[in-house]
Short mmCIF file of C-alpha atoms in Angstrom, two decimals:
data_model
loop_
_atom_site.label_atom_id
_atom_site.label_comp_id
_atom_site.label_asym_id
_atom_site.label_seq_id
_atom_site.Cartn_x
_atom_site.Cartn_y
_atom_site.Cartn_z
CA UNK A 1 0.00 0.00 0.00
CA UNK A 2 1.09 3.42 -0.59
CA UNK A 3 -0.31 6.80 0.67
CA UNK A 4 1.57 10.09 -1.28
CA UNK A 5 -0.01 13.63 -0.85
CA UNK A 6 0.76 15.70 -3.38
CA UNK A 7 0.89 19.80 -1.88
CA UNK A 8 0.17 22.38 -3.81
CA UNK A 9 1.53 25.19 -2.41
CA UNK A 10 0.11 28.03 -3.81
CA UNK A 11 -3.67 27.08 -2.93
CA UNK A 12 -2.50 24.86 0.11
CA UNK A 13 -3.73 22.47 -0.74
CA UNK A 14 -3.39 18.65 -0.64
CA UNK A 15 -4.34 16.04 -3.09
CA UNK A 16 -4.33 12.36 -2.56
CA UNK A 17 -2.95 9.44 -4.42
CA UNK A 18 -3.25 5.49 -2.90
CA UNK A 19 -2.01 2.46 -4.55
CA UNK A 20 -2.56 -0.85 -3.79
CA UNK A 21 -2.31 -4.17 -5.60
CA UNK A 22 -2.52 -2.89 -9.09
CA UNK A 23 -5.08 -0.35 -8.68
CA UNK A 24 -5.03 3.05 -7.38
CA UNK A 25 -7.48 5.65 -6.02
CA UNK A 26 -6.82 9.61 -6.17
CA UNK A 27 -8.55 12.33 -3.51
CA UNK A 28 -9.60 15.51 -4.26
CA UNK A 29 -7.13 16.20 -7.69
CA UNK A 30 -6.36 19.58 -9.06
CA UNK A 31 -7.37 20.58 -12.29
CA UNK A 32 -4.92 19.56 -14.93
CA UNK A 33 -4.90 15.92 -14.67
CA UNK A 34 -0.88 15.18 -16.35
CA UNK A 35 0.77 15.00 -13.02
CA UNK A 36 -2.20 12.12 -11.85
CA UNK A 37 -1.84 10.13 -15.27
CA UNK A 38 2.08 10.41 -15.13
CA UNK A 39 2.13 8.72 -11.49
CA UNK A 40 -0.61 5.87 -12.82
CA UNK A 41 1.80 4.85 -16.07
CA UNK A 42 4.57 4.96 -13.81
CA UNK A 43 3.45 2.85 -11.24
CA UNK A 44 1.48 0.04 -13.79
CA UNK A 45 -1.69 0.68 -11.81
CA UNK A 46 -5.45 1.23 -12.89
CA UNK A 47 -7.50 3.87 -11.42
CA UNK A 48 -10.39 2.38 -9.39
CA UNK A 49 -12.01 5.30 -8.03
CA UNK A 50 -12.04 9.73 -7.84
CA UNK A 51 -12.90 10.35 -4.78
CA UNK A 52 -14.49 14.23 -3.84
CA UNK A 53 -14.33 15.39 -0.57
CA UNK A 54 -17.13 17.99 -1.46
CA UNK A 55 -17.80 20.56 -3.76
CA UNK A 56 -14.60 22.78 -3.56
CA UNK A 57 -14.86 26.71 -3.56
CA UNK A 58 -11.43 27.51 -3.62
CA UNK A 59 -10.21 25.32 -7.00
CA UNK A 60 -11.54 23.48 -9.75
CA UNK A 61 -10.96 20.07 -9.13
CA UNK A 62 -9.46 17.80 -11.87
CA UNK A 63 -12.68 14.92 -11.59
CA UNK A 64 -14.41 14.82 -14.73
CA UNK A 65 -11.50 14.88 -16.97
CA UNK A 66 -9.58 12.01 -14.73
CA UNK A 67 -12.63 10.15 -15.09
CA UNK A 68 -12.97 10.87 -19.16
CA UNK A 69 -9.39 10.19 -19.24
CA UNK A 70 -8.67 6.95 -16.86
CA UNK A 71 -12.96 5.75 -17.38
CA UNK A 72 -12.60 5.79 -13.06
CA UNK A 73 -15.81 6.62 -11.71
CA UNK A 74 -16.17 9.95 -9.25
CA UNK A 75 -17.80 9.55 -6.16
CA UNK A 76 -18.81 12.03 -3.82
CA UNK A 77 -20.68 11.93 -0.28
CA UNK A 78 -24.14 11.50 0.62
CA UNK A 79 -26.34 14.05 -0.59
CA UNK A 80 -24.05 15.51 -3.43
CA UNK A 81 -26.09 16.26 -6.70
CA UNK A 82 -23.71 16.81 -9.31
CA UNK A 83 -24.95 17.74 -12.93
CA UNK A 84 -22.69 15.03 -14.21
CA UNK A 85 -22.63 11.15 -14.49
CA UNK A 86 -20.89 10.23 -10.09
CA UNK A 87 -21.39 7.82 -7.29
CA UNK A 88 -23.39 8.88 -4.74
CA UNK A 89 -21.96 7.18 -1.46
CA UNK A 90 -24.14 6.24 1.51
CA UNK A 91 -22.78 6.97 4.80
CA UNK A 92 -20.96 4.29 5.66
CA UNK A 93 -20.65 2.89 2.50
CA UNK A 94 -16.94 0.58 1.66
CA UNK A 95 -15.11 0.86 -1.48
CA UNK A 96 -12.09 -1.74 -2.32
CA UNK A 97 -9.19 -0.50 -3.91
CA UNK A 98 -6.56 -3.68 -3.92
CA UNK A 99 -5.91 -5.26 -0.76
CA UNK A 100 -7.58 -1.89 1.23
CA UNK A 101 -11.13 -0.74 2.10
CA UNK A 102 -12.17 3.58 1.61
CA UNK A 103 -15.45 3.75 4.05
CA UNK A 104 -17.48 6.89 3.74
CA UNK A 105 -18.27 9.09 6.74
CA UNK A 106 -21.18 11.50 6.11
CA UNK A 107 -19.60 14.46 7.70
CA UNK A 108 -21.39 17.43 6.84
CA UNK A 109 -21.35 21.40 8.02
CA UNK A 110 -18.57 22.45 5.73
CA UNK A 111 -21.42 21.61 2.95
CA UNK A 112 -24.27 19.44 3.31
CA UNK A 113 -22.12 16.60 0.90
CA UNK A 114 -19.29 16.77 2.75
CA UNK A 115 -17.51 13.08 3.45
CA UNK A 116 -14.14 11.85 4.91
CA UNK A 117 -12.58 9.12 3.67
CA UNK A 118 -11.53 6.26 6.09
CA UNK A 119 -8.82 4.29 4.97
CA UNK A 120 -8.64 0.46 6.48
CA UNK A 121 -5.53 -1.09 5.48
CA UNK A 122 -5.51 -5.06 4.48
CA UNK A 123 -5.05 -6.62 7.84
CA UNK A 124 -8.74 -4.63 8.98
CA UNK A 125 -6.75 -1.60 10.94
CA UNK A 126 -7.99 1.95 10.70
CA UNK A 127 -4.93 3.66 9.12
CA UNK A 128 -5.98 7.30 7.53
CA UNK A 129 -8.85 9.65 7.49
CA UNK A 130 -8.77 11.83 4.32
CA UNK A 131 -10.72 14.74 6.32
CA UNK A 132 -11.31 16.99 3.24
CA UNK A 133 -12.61 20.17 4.70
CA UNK A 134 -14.41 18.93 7.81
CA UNK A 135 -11.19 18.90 9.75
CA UNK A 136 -8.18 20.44 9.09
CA UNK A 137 -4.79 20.87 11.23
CA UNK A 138 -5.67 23.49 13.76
CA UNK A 139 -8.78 24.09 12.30
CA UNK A 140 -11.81 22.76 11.13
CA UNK A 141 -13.78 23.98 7.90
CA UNK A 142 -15.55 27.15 8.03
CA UNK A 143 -19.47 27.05 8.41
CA UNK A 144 -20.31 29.57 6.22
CA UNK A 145 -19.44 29.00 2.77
CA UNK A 146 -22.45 26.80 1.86
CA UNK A 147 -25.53 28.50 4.07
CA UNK A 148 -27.19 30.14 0.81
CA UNK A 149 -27.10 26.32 -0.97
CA UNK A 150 -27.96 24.69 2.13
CA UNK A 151 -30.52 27.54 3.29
CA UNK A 152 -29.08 27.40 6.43
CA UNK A 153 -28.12 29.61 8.86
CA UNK A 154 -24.00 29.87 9.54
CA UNK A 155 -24.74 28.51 12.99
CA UNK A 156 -26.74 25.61 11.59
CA UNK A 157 -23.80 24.60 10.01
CA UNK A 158 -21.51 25.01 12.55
CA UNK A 159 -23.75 22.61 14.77
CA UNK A 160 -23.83 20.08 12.37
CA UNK A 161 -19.87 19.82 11.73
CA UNK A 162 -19.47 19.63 15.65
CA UNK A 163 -22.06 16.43 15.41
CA UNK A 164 -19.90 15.73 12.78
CA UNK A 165 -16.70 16.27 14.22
CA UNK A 166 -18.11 14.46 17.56
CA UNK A 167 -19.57 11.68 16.63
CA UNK A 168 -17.97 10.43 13.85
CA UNK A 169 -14.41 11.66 13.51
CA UNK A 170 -13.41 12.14 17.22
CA UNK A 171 -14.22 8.31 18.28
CA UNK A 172 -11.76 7.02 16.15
CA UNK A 173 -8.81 5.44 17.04
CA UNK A 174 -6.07 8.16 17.99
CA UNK A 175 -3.03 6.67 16.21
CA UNK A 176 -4.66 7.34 12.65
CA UNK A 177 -3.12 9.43 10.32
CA UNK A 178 -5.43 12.54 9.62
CA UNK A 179 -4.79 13.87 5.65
CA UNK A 180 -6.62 17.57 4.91
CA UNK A 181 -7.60 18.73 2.02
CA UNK A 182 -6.28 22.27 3.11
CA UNK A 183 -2.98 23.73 4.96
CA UNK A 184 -1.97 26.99 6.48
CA UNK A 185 -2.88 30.08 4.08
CA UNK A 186 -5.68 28.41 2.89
CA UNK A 187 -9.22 30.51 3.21
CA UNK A 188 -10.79 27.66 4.15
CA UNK A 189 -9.95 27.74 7.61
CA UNK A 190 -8.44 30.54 10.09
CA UNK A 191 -5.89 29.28 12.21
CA UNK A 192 -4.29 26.14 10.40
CA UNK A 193 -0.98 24.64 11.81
CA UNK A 194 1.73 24.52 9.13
CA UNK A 195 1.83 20.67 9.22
CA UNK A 196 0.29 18.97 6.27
CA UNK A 197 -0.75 15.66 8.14
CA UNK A 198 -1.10 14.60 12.06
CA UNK A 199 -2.09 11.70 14.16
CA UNK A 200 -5.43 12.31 15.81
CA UNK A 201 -4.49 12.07 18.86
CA UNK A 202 -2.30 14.87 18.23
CA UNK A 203 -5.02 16.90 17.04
CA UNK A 204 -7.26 15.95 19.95
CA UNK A 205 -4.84 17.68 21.95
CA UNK A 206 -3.62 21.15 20.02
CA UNK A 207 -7.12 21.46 17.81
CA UNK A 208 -8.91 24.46 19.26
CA UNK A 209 -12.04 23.72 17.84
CA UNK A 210 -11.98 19.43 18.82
CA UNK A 211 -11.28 20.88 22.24
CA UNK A 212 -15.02 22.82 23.28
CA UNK A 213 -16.63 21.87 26.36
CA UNK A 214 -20.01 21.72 24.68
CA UNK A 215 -21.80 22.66 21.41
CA UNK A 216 -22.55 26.11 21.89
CA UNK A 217 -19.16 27.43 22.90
CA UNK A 218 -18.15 25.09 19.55
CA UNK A 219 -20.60 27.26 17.37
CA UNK A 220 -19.19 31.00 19.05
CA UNK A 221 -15.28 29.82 18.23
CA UNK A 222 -15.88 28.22 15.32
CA UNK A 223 -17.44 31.40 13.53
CA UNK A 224 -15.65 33.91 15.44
CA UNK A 225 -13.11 35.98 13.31
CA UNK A 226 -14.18 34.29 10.18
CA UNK A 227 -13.27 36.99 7.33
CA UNK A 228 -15.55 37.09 4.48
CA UNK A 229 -14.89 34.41 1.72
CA UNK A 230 -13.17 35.44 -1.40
CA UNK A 231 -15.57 36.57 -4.41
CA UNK A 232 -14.32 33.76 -6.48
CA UNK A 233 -15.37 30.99 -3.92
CA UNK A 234 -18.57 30.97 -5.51
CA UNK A 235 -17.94 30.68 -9.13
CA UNK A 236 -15.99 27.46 -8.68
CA UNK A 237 -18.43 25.77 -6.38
CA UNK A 238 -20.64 26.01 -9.65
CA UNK A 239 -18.01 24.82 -11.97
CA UNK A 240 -17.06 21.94 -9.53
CA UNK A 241 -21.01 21.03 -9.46
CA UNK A 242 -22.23 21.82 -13.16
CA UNK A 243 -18.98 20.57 -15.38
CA UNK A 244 -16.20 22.91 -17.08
CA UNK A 245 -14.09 22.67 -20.09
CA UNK A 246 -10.96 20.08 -20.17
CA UNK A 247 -7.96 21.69 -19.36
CA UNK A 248 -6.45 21.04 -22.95
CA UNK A 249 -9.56 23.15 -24.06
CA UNK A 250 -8.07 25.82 -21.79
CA UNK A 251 -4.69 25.14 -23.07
CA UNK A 252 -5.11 25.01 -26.21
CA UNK A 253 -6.98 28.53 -26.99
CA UNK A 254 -5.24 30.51 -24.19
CA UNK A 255 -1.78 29.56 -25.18
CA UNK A 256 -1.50 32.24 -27.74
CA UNK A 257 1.59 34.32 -28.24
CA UNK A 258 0.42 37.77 -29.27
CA UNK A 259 2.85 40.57 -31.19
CA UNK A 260 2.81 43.87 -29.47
CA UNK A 261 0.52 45.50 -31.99
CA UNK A 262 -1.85 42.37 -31.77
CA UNK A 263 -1.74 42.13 -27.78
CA UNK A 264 -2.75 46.19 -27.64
CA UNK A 265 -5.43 45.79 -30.21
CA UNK A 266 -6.84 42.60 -28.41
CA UNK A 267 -6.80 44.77 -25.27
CA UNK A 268 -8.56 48.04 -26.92
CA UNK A 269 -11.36 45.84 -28.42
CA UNK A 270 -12.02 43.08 -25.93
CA UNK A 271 -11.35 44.94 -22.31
CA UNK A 272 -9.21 42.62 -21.20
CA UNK A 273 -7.53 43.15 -17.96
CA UNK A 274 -3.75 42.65 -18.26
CA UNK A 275 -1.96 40.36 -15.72
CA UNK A 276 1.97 40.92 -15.62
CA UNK A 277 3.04 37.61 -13.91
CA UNK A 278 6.41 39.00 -13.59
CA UNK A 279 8.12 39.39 -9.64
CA UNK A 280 7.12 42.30 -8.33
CA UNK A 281 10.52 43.84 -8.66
CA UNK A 282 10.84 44.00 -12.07
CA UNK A 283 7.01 44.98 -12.74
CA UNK A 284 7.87 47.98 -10.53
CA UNK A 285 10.69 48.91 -12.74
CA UNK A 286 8.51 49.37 -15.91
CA UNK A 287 5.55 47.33 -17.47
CA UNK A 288 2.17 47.89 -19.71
CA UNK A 289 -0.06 50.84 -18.99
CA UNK A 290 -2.78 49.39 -17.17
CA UNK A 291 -1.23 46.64 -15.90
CA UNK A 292 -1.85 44.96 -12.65
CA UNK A 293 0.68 42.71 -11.04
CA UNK A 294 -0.33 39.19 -9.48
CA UNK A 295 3.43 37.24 -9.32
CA UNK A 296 4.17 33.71 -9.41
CA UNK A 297 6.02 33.41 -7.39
CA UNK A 298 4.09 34.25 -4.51
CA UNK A 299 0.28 33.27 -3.73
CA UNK A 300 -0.83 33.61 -6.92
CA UNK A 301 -4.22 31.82 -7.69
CA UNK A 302 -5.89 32.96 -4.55
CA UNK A 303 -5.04 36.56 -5.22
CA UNK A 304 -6.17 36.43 -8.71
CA UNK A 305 -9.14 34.86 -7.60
CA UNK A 306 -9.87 37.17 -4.52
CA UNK A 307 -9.04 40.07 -6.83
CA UNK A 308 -10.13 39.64 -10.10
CA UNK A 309 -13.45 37.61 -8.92
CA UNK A 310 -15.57 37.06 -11.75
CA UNK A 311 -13.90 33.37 -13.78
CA UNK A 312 -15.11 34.94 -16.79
CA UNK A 313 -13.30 37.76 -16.96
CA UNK A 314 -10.58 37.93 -20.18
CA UNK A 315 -6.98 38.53 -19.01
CA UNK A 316 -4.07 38.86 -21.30
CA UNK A 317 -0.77 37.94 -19.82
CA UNK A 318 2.54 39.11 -19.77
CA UNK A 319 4.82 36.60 -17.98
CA UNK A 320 8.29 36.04 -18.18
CA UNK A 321 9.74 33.57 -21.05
CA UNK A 322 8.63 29.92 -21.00
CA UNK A 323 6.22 30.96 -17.98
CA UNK A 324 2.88 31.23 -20.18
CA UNK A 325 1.69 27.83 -19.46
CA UNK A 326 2.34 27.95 -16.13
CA UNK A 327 0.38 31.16 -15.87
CA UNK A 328 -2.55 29.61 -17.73
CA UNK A 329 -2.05 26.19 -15.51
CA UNK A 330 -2.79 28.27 -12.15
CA UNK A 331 -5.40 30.43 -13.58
CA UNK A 332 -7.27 27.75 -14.55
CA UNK A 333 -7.15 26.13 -11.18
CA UNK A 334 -9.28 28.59 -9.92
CA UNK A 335 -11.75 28.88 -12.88
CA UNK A 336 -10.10 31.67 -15.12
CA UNK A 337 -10.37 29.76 -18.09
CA UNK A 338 -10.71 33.23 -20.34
CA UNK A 339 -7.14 34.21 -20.88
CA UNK A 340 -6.97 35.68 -24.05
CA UNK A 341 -3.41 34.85 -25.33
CA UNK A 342 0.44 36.19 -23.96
CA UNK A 343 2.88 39.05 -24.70
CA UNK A 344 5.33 36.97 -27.03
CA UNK A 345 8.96 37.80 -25.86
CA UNK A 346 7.53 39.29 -22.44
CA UNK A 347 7.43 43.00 -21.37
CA UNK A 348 10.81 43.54 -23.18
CA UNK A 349 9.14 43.24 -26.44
CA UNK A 350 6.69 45.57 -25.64
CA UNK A 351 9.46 48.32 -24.55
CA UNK A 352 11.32 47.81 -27.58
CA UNK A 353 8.64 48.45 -29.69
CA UNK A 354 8.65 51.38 -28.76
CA UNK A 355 5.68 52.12 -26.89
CA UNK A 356 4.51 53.83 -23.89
CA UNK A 357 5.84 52.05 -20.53
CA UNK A 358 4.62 52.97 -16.62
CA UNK A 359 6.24 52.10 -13.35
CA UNK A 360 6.29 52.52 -9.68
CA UNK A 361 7.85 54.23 -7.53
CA UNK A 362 9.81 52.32 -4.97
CA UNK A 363 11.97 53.11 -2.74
CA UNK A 364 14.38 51.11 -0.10
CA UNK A 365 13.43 50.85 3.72
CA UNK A 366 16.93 52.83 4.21
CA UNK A 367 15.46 56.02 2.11
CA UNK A 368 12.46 55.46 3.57
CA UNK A 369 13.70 56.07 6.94
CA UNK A 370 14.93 59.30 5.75
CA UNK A 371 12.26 60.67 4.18
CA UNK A 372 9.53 60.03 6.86
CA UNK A 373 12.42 61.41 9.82
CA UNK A 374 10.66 64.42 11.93
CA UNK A 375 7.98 64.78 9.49
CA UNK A 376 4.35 63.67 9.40
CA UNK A 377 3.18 60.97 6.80
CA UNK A 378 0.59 58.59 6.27
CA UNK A 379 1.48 55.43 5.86
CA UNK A 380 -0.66 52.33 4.66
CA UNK A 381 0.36 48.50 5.43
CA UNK A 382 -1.85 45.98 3.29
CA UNK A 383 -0.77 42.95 5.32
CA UNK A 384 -3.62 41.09 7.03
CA UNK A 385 -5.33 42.15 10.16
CA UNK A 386 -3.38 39.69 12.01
CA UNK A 387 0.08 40.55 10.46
CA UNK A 388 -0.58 44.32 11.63
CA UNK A 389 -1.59 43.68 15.32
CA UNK A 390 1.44 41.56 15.78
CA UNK A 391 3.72 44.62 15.09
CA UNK A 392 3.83 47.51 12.79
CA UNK A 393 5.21 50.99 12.15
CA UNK A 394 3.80 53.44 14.86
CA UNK A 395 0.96 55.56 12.99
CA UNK A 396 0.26 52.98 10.03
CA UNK A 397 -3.07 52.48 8.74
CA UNK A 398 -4.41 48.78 8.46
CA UNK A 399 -5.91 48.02 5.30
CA UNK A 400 -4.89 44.53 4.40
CA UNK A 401 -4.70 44.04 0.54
CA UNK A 402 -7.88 41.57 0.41
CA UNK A 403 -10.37 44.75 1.06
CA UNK A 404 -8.92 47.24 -1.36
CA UNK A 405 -11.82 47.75 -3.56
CA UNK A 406 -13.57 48.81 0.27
CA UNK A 407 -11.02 51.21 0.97
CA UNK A 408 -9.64 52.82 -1.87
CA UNK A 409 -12.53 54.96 -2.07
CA UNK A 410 -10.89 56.42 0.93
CA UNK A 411 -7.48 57.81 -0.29
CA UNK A 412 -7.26 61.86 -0.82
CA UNK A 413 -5.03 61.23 -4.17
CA UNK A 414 -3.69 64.36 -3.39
CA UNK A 415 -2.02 63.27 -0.27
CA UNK A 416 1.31 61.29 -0.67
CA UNK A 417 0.91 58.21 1.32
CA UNK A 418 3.38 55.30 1.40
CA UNK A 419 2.77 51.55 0.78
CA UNK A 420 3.95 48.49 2.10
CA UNK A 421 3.77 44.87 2.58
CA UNK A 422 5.49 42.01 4.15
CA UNK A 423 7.95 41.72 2.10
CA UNK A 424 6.88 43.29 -1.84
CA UNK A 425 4.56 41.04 -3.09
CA UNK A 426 1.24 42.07 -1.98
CA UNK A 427 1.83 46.17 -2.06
CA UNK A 428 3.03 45.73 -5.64
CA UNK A 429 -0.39 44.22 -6.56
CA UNK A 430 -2.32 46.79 -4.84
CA UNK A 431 0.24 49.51 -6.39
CA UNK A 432 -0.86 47.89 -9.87
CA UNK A 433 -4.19 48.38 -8.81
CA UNK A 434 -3.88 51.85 -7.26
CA UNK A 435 -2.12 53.17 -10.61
CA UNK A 436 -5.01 51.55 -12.50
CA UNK A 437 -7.65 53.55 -10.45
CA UNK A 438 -5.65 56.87 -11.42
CA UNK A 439 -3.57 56.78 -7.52
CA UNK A 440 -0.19 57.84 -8.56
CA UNK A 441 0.73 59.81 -4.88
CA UNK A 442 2.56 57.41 -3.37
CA UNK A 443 5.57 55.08 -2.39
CA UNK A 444 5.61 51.40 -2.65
CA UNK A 445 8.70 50.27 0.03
CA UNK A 446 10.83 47.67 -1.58
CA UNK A 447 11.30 44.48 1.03
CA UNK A 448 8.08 45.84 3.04
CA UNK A 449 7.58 45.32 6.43
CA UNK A 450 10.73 42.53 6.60
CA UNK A 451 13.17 45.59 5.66
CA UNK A 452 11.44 48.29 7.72
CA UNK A 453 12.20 46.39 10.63
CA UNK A 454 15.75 46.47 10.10
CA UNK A 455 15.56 50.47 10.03
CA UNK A 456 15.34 52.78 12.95
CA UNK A 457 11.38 53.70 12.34
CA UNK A 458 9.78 53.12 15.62
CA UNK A 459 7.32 50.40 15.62
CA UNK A 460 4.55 48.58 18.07
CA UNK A 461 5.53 46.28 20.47
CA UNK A 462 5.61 43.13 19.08
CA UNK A 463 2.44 40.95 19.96
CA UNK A 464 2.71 36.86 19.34
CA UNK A 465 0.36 36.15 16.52
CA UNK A 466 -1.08 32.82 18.96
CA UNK A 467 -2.19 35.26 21.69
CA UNK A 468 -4.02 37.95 18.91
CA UNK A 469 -5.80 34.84 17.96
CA UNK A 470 -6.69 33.87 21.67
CA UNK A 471 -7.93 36.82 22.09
#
């Protein structure tokens, strides 16, 4: 038998593959379905089953075109009613893959389908629960996500994952393995550990929410602090539930390399929104009018989706050499399955033709400690809530990046106001975004918060991030 998750990163998120005796099963996969296929050839198995932990709002999940691809059925937990051909489990219900038993546990309040899978190896022991979103590490999934489908209150949710959580998960043996479909930085949960699998016993012991004296005080911490889902979250719930197009589909038409003159007329005619992909330090140093910059190399699929929202949106993309498909792989991921075509030869083409060419201005922490010495200045730190209360520069406004199109509204763009981050990433998107909205008074601080702090610019007293969230 063999158990590999297989982490994604940038969602946090963790799919499942499980082998035994020739035939294989596969948990909760991600959209493009290469990496799944690869492992199957490789290892001379046959895929039995696709098993869904729920409908997912975070990502598009890779199910129908594993199962067009492999002929593996999809099966999802009781009560799911997808709009395409799947096995509706019963609670309770045992699927055989090899020498090893799956059983179903009906473990709704995340969503009404929502199941963990039980794993029993082939001498009868209880070796892994594939929790999905019912029960992460840390956390558990939030409540609230499916109360408009379920036309249920938040609360009504939250009581039914503690039954959940209670009565079916919590009883089990302590020694088994517990597998998530989610990990820290995931906005599926609040206050996930940065482990991506734990015995149960473990999380009997460090799990806030598995560690309530009764249901009510469950209900009060389990919705407390919940921020509001991203706009996205929706959209793919749909696409997860209705059908999409196969990821070739996707590949195939958005993988087109545009000239300049072609990318700027597809812009003018089609309002496309343009997507540099680029690190935010060279996008700072010049890119396309207009431009708004979501890296790669940082979170980038949930900030496209919390930011650009609507799936259907066209986006042309301007990413560095031999990073187009990647681009279009993590778009699609979370549903943006309109990208339009690419910059061919990347922003320097675009310069050397010639044409017009914006940029930032940045600045170090160093000058930055200069310019704001003795004088008065406004000051405005995008990181999250959390990030801010821990420690930040005396006199700094919170207003993490997530909210912008709340607070923007709010900025004199007469005043000069300087921006930062953590570390670059997430000012230089809302920068983009600022500049795009006609906001050109201001500094972006190169490093962010992780350089300021190596300056002299008096800051809060530093606050450990466990106790804010005790609070």
């Amino acid at each position: 038998m063999k158990i590999e998750q297989i982490y994604t990163g940038c969602l946090a998120q963790g799919a499942y593959y499980i082998v035994s005796e020739g035939e294989a099963a596969i948990i909760d996969p991600l959209r493009e379905t290469k990496p799944y296929l690869e492992k199957l050839k490789k290892d001379g198995v046959k895929l039995k089953y696709i098993f869904e932990t729920h409908f997912h709002a975070d990502f598009v999940s890779g199910h129908i075109d594993l199962s067009r691809e492999t002929g593996a059925p999809i099966v999802y937990g009781t009560s799911a009613e997808p709009e395409f051909e799947a096995v509706i489990a019963e609670d309770g219900q045992v699927f055989e893959i090899g020498k090893i038993r799956i059983k179903v546990l009906h473990t709704p309040g995340h969503t009404l389908e929502s199941a963990s899978y039980l794993l029993i190896d082939e001498g009868g022991k209880e070796k892994a629960l594939f929790s999905g979103d019912t029960l992460f590490l840390g956390d558990v999934g939030r409540p609230d996500l499916a109360q408009k489908a379920a036309d249920m209150t938040p609360e009504e949710l939250a009581g039914l994952l503690y039954d959940s959580l209670y009565q079916k998960i919590l009883p089990l043996n302590g020694d088994i393995m517990v597998y998530p479909a989610h990990g820290s930085g995931s906005a599926c949960g609040k206050n996930m550990q940065k482990e991506t699998a734990d015995t149960l016993e473990n999380q009997k012991k460090t799990n806030y929410a598995l560690n309530q004296p009764d249901k009510e005080s469950f209900i009060r911490e389990v919705l407390d602090g919940l921020l509001p889902p991203p706009a996205y979250f929706g959209m793919n719930v749909v696409m997860n539930k209705k059908g999409y197009s196969s990821f070739d589909e996707v590949l195939s038409k958005s993988l087109h390399a545009l000239s300049p003159q072609q990318f700027e007329e597809i812009a003018e005619a089609s309002g496309a929104l343009i997507v540099d992909v680029r690190n935010n330090r060279k996008f700072a140093k010049g890119f396309i009018p207009q431009s708004i910059n979501i890296g790669l190399d940082g979170d980038f699929a949930p900030w496209a989706g919390a930011l650009i929202a609507d799936v259907s949106q066209p986006i042309l993309l301007v990413a560095d050499e031999e990073n187009e498909e990647e681009s279009v792989t993590r778009l699609s991921r979370v549903g943006f399955d309109n990208v339009l075509g690419f910059l061919k030869g990347s922003f320097n083409a675009w310069k050397n033709s010639g044409r017009e060419i914006d940029a930032v201005n940045r600045i170090t922490a160093e000058q930055f400690e200069k310019e704001i010495k003795g004088k008065y200045t406004k000051i405005i730190d995008v990181r999250k809530e959390s990030e801010y209360d821990a420690e930040h520069i005396e006199g700094a406004y919170s207003r993490p990046l997530a909210y912008i199109n709340e607070w923007i509204g709010e900025i004199d763009p007469e005043e000069h106001f300087y921006l930062h981050c953590a570390g670059g990433y997430r000012s230089m998107i809302a920068a983009g975004i600022l500049q795009v909205r006609g906001y050109r008074n201001f500094t972006d601080i190169e490093g962010g918060f992780n350089a300021i702090a190596e300056t002299g610019i008096p800051k809060s007293n530093f606050v450990c991030p466990s106790k804010i969230l005790n609070q």
